[in-house]
PDB file of C-alpha atoms and ligand atoms in Angstrom:
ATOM      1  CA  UNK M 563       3.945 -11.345 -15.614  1.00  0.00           C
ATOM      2  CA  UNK M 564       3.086 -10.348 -12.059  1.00  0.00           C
ATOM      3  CA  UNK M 565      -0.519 -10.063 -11.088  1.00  0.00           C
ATOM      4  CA  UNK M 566      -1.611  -6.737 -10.530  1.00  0.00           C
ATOM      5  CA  UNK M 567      -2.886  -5.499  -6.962  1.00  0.00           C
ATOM      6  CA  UNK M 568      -5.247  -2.942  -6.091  1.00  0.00           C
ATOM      7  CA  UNK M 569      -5.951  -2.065  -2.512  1.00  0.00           C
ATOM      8  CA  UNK M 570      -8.254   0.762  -1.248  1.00  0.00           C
ATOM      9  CA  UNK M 571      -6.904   2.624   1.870  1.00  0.00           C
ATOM     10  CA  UNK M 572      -9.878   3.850   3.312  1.00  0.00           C
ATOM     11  CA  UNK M 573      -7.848   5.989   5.471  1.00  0.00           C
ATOM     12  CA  UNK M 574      -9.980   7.212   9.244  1.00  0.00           C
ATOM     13  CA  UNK M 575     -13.483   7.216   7.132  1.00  0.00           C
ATOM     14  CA  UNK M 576     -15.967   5.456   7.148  1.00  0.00           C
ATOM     15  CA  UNK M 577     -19.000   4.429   9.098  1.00  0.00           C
ATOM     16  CA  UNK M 578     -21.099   1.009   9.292  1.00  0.00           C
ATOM     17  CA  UNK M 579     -24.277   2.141   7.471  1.00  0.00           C
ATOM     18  CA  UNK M 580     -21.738   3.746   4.731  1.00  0.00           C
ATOM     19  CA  UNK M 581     -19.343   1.107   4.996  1.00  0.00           C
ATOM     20  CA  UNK M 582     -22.828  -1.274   3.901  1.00  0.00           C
ATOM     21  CA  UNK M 583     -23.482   1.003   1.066  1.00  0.00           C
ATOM     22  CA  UNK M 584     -20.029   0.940  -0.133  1.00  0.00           C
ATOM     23  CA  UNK M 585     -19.970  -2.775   0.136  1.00  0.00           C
ATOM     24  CA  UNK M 586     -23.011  -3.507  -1.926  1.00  0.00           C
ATOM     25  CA  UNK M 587     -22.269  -1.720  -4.934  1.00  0.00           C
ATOM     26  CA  UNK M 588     -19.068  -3.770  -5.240  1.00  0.00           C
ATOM     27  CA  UNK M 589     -18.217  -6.357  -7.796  1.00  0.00           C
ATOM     28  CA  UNK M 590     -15.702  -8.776  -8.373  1.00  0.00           C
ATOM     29  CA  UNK M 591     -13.242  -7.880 -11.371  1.00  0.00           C
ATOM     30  CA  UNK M 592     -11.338 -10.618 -12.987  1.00  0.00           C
ATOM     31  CA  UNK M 593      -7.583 -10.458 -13.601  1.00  0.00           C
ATOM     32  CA  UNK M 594      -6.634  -8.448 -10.742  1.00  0.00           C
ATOM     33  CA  UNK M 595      -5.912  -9.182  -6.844  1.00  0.00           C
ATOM     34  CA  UNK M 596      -8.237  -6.559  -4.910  1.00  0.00           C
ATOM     35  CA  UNK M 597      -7.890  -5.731  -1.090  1.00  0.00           C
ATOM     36  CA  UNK M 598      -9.497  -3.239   1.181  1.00  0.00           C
ATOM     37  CA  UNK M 599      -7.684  -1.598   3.811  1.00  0.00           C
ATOM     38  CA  UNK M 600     -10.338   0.019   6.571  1.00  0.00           C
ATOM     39  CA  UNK M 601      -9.916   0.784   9.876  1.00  0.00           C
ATOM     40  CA  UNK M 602      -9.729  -1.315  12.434  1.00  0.00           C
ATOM     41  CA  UNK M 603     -13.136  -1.197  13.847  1.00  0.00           C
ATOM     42  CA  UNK M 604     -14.826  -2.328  10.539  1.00  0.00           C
ATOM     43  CA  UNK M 605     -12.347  -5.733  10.483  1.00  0.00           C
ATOM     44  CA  UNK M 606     -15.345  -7.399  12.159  1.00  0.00           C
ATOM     45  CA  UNK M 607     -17.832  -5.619   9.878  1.00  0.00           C
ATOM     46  CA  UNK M 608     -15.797  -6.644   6.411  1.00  0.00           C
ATOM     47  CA  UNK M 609     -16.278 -10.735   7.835  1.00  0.00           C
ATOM     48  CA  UNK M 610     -19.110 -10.274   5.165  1.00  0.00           C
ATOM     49  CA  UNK M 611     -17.714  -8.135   2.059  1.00  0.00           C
ATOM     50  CA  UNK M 612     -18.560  -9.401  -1.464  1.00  0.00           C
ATOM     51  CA  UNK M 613     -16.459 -12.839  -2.899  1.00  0.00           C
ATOM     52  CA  UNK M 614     -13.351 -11.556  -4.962  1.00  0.00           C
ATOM     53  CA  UNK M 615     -12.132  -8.639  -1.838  1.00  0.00           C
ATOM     54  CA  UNK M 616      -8.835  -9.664   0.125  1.00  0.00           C
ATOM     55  CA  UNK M 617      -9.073  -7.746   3.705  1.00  0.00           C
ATOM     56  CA  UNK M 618      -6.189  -5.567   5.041  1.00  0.00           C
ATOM     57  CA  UNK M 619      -5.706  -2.784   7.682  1.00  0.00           C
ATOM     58  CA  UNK M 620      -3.657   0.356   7.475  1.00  0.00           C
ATOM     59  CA  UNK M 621      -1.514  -0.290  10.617  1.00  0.00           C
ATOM     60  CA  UNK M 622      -0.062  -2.958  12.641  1.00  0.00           C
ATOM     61  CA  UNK M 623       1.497  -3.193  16.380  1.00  0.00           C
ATOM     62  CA  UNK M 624       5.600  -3.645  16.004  1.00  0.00           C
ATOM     63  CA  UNK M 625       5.180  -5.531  19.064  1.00  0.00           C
ATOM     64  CA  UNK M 626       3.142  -9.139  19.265  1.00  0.00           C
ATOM     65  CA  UNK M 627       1.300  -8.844  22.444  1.00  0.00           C
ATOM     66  CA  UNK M 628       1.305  -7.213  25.830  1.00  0.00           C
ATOM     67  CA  UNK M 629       1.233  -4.373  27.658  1.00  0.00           C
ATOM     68  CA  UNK M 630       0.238  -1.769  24.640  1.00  0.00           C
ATOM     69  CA  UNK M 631      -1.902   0.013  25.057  1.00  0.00           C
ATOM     70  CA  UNK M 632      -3.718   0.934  22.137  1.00  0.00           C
ATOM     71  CA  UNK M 633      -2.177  -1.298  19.525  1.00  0.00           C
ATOM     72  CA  UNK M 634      -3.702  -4.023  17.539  1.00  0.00           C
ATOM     73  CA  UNK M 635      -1.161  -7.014  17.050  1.00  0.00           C
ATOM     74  CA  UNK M 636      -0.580  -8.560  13.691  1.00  0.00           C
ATOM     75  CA  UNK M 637      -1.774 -11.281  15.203  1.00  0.00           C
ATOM     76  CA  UNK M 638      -5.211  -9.829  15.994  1.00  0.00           C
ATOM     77  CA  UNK M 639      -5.132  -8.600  12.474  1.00  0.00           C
ATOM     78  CA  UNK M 640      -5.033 -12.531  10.810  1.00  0.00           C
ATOM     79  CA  UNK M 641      -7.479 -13.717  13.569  1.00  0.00           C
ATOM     80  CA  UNK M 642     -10.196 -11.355  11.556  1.00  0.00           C
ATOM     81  CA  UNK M 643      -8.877 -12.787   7.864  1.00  0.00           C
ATOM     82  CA  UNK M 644      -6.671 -10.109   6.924  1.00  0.00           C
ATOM     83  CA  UNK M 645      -3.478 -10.432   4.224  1.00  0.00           C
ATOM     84  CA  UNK M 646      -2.252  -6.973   4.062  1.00  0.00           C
ATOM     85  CA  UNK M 647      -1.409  -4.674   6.353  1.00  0.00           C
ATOM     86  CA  UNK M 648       0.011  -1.115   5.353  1.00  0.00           C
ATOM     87  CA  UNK M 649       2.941  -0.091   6.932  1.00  0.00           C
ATOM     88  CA  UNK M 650       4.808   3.045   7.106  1.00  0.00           C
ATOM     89  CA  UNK M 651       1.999   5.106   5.095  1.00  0.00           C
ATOM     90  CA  UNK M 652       3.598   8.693   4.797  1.00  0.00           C
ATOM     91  CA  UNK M 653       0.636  10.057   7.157  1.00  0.00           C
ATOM     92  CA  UNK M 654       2.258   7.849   9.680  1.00  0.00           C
ATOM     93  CA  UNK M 655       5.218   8.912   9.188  1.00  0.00           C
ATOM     94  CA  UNK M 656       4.667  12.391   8.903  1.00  0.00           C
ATOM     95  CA  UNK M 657       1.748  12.852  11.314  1.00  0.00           C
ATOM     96  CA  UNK M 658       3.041  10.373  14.135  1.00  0.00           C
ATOM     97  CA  UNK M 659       6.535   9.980  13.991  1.00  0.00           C
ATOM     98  CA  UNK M 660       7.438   6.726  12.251  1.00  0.00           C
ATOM     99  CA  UNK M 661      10.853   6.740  11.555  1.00  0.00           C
ATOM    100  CA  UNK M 662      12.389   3.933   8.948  1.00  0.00           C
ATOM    101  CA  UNK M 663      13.168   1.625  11.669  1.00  0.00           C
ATOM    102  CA  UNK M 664       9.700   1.783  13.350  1.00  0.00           C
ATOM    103  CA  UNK M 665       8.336   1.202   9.754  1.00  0.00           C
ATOM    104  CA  UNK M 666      10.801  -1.652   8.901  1.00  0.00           C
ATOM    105  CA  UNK M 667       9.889  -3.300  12.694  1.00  0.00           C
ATOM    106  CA  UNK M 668       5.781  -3.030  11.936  1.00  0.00           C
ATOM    107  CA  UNK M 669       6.594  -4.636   8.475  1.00  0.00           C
ATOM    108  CA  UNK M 670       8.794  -7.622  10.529  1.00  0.00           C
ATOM    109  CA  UNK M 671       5.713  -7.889  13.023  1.00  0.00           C
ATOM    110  CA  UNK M 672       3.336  -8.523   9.705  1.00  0.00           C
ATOM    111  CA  UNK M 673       5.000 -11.253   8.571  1.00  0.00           C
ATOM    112  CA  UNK M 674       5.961 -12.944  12.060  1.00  0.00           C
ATOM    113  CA  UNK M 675       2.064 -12.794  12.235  1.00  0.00           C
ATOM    114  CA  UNK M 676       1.581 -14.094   8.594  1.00  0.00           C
ATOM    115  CA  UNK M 677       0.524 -11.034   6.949  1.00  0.00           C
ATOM    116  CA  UNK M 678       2.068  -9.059   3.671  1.00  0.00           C
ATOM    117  CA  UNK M 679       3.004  -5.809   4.880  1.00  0.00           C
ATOM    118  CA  UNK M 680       2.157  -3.232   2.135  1.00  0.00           C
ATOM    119  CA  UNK M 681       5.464  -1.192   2.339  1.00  0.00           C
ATOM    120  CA  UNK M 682       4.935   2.616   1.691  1.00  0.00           C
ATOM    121  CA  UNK M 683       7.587   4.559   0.524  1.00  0.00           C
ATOM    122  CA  UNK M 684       8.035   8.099  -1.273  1.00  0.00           C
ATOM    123  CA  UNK M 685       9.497  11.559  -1.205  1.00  0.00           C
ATOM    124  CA  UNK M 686       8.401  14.954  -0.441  1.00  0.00           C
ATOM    125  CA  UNK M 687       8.317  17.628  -3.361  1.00  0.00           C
ATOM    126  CA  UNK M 688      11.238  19.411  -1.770  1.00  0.00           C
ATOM    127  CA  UNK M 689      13.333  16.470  -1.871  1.00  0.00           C
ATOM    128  CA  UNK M 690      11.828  15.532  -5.238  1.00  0.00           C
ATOM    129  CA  UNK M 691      13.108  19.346  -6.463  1.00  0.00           C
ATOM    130  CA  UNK M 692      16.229  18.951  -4.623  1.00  0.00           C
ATOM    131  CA  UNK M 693      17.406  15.440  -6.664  1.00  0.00           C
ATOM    132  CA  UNK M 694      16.970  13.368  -3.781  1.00  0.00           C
ATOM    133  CA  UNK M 695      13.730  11.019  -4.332  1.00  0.00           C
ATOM    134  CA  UNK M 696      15.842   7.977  -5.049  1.00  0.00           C
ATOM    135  CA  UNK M 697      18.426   8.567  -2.463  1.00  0.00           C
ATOM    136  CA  UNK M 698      15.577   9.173  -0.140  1.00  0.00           C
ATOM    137  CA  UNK M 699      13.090   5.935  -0.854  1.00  0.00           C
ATOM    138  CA  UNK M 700      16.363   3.040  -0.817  1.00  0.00           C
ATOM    139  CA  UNK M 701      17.019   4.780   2.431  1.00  0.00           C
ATOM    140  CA  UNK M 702      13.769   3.863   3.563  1.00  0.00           C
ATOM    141  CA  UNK M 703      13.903   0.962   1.487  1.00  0.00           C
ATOM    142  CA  UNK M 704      17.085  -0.353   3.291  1.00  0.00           C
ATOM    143  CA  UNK M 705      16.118  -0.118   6.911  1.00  0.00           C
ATOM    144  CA  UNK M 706      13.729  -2.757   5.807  1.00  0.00           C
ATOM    145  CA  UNK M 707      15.977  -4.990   4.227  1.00  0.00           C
ATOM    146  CA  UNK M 708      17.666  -4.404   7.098  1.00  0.00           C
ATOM    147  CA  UNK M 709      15.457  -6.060   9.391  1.00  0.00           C
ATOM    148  CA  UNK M 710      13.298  -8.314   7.297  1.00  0.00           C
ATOM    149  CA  UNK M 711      16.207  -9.761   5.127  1.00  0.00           C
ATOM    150  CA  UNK M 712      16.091 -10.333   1.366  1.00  0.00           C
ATOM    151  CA  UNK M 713      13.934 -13.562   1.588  1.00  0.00           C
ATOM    152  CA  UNK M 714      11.329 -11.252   3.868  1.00  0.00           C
ATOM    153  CA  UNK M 715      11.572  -8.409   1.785  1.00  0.00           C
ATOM    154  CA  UNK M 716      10.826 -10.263  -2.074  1.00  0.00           C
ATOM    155  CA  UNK M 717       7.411 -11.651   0.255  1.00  0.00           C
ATOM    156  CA  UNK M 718       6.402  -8.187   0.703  1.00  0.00           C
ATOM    157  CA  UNK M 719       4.414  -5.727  -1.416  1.00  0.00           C
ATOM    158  CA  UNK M 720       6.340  -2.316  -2.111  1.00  0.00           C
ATOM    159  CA  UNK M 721       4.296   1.104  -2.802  1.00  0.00           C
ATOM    160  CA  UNK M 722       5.895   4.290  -4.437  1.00  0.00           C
ATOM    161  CA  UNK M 723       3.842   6.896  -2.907  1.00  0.00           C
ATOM    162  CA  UNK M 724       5.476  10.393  -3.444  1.00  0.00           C
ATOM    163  CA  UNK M 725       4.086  12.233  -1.114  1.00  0.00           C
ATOM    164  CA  UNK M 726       3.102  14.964  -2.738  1.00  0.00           C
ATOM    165  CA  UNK M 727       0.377  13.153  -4.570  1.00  0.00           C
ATOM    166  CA  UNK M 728      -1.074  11.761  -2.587  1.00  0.00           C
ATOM    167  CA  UNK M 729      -4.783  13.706  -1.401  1.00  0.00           C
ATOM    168  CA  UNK M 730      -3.178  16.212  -3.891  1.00  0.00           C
ATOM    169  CA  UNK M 731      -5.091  15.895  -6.884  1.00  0.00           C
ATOM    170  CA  UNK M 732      -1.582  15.707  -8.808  1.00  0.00           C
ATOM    171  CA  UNK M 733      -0.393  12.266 -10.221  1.00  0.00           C
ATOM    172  CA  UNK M 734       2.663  11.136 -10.946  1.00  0.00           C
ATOM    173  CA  UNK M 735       2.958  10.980 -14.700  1.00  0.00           C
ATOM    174  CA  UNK M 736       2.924   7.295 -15.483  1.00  0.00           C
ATOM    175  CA  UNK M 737       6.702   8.259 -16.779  1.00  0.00           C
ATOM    176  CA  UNK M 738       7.410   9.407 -13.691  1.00  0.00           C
ATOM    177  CA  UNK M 739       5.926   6.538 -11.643  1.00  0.00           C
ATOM    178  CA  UNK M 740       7.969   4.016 -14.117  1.00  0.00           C
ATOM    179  CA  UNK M 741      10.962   5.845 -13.564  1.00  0.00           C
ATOM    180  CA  UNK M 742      10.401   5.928  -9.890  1.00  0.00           C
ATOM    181  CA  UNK M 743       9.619   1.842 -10.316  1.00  0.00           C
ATOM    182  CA  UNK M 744      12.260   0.903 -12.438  1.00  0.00           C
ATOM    183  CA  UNK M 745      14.584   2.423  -9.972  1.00  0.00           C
ATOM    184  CA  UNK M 746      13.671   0.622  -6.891  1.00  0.00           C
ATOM    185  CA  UNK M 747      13.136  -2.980  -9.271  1.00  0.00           C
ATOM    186  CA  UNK M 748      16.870  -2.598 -10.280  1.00  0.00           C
ATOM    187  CA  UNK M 749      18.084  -1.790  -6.391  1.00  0.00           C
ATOM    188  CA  UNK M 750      16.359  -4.534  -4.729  1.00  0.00           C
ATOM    189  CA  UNK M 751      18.202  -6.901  -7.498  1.00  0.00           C
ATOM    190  CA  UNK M 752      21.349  -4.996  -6.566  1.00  0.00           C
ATOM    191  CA  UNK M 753      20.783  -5.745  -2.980  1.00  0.00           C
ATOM    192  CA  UNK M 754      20.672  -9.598  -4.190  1.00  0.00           C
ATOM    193  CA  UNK M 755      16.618  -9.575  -3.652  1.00  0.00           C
ATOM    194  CA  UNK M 756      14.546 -11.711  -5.985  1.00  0.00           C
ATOM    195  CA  UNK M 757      12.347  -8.703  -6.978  1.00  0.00           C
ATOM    196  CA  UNK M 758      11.132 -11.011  -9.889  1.00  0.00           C
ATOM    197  CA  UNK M 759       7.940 -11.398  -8.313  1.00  0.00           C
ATOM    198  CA  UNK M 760       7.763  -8.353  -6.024  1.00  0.00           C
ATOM    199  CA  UNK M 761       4.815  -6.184  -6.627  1.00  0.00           C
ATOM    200  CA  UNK M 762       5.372  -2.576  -6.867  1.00  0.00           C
ATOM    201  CA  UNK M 763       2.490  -0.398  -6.193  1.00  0.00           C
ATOM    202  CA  UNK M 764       1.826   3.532  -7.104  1.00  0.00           C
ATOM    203  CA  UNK M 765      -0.083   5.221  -4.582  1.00  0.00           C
ATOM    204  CA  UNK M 766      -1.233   9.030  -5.262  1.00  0.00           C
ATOM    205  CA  UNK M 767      -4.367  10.225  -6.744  1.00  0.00           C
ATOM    206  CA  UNK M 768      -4.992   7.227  -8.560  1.00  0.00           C
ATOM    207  CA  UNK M 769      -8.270   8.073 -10.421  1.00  0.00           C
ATOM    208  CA  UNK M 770     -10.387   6.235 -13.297  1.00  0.00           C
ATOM    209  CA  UNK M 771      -8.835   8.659 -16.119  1.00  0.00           C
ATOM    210  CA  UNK M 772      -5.268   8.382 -15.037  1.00  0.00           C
ATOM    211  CA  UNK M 773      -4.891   4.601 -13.825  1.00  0.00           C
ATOM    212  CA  UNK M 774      -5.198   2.972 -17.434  1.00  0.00           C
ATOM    213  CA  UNK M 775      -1.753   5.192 -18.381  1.00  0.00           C
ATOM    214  CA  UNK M 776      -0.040   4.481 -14.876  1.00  0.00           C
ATOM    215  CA  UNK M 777      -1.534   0.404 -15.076  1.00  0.00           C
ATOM    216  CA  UNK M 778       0.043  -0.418 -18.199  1.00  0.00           C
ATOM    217  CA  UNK M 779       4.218   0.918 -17.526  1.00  0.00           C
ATOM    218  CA  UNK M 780       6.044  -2.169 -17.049  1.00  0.00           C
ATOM    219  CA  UNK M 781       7.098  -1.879 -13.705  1.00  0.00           C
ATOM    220  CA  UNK M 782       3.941  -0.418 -11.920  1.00  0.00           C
ATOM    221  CA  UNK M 783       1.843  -3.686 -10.690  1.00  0.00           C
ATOM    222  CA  UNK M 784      -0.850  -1.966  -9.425  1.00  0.00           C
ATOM    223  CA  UNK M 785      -2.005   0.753  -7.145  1.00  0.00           C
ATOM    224  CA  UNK M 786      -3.099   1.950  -3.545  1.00  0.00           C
ATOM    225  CA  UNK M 787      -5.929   3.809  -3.801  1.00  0.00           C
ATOM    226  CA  UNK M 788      -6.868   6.416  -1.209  1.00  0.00           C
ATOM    227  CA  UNK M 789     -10.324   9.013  -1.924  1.00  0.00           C
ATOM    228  CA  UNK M 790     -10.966   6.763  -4.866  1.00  0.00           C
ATOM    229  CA  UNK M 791     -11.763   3.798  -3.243  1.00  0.00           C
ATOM    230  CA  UNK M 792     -14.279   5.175  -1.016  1.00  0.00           C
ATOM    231  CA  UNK M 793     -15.898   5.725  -4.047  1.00  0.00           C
ATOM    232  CA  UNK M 794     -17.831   2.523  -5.776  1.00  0.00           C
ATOM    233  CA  UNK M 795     -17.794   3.524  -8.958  1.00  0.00           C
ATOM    234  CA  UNK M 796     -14.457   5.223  -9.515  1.00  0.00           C
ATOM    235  CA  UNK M 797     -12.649   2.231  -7.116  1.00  0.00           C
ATOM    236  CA  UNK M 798     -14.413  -0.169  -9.596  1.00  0.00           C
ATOM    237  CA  UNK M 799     -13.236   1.423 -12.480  1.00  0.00           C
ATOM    238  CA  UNK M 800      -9.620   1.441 -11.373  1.00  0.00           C
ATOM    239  CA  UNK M 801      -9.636  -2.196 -10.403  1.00  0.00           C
ATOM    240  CA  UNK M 802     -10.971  -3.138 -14.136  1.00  0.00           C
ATOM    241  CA  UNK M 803      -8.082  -0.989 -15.645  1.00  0.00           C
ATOM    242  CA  UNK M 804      -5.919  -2.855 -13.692  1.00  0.00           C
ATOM    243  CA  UNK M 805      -7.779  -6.370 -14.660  1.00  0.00           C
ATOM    244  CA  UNK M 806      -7.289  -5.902 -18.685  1.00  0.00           C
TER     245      UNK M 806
HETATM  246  C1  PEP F1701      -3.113   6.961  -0.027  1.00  0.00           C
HETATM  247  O1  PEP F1701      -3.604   7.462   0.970  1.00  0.00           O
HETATM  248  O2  PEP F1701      -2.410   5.947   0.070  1.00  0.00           O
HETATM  249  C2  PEP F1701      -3.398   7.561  -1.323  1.00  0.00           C
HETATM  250  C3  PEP F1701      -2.751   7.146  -2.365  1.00  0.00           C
HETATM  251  O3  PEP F1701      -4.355   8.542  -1.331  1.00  0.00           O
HETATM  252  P1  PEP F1701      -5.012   9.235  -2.632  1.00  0.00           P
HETATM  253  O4  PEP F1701      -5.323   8.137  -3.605  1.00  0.00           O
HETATM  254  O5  PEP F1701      -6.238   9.900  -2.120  1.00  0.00           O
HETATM  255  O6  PEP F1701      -4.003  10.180  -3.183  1.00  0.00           O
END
């Protein structure tokens, strides 16, 4: 059985004397591999974040050093003890242009630079109500295969984030996230990926009264947490539904 992940995207919020409050009322929970994902700024700040918390960002530089302005290498991201990086969050994509190849190059630049990319993925309602969500995540799905291979891809961390969750207030049922799941674990053994150990993530108002139901499908190993991990309690109680 794969270990279950939970990672808290933090998203642009934040602040040091918050980010200390936040901190502190965190505990360990058995069972379950935790990360946090916070901005880049706080990388420094989260040197010092209770035992049991991987680090991660939300965003890494396609490109490994130079003249770019603005970008933080993956590189830059290991030197401050991060293991995840997010890539191709639908913000990102929606809000700043990532197209499938930009997100499948940002996930190649995570690995180069020993990271696990966190691979978002995930349709829009319209293209849910038109019959296209499947069609519309291996697409995404296979400009990363594309670039990372098979071998790059089963070392990465997938997460089904229909977009219209997420920030929404509205779940996926945990039939629809399993469906969703089960979907993408069959294609990435069609595409000759061992997917055995691949964790696939749901991301998309992930709350403590909906994560037990969405925890325990068999293909959902865990979850990306957005406004509930900024949250002590709540992000608490959805890393010890995923730890039972
Ligand atoms: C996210 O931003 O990845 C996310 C899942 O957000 P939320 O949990 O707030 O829907």
């Amino acid at each position: 059985m794969i270990k279950k992940l939970v990672a808290g995207n933090w998203k642009m919020n934040g602040g040091l004397a918050a980010n200390e409050a936040l901190l502190a009322a965190l505990r360990p929970v058995s069972g379950v591999d935790v990360a946090l994902c916070v901005p880049h700024p706080y990388l420094a700040q989260l040197q010092r974040r209770p035992p049991g918390f991987e680090l991660g960002a939300q965003d890494v530089s396609e490109f490994a050093a130079g003249a770019y302005t603005g970008e933080v290498s993956a590189a830059m991201l290991a030197d401050f003890g991060c293991r995840y990086v997010i890539v191709g969050h639908s913000e990102r994509r929606a809000l700043f242009g990532e197209d499938d190849a930009t997100v499948a190059r940002k996930a190649c630049a995570a690995l180069s630079g020993g990271l696990v990319p966190i691979v978002c993925v995930g349709e829009t309602l319209d293209e849910r109500e038109a019959g296209e969500a499947l069609a519309v995540i291996t697409r995404q799905l296979a400009a990363v295969v594309e670039v990372l291979g098979k071998e790059g891809l089963s070392r990465s961390v997938l997460a089904y984030e229909p977009v219209w969750a997420i920030g929404s207030g509205r779940s996926a049922t945990a039939e629809q996230a399993e469906e969703v799941h089960a979907a993408i674990r069959a294609w990435l053994v069609e595409q000759g990926v061992d997917a055995t150990g691949v964790r696939i993530l749901y991301g998309g108002s992930v709350k403590p009264d909906n994560a037990m139901e969405l925890f325990a499908m068999p293909n959902v190993d865990g979850g990306l947490i957005g406004g509930a991990s900024l949250v002590a309690g709540d992000f608490m109680a959805i890393c010890r539904a995923a730890g039972v």
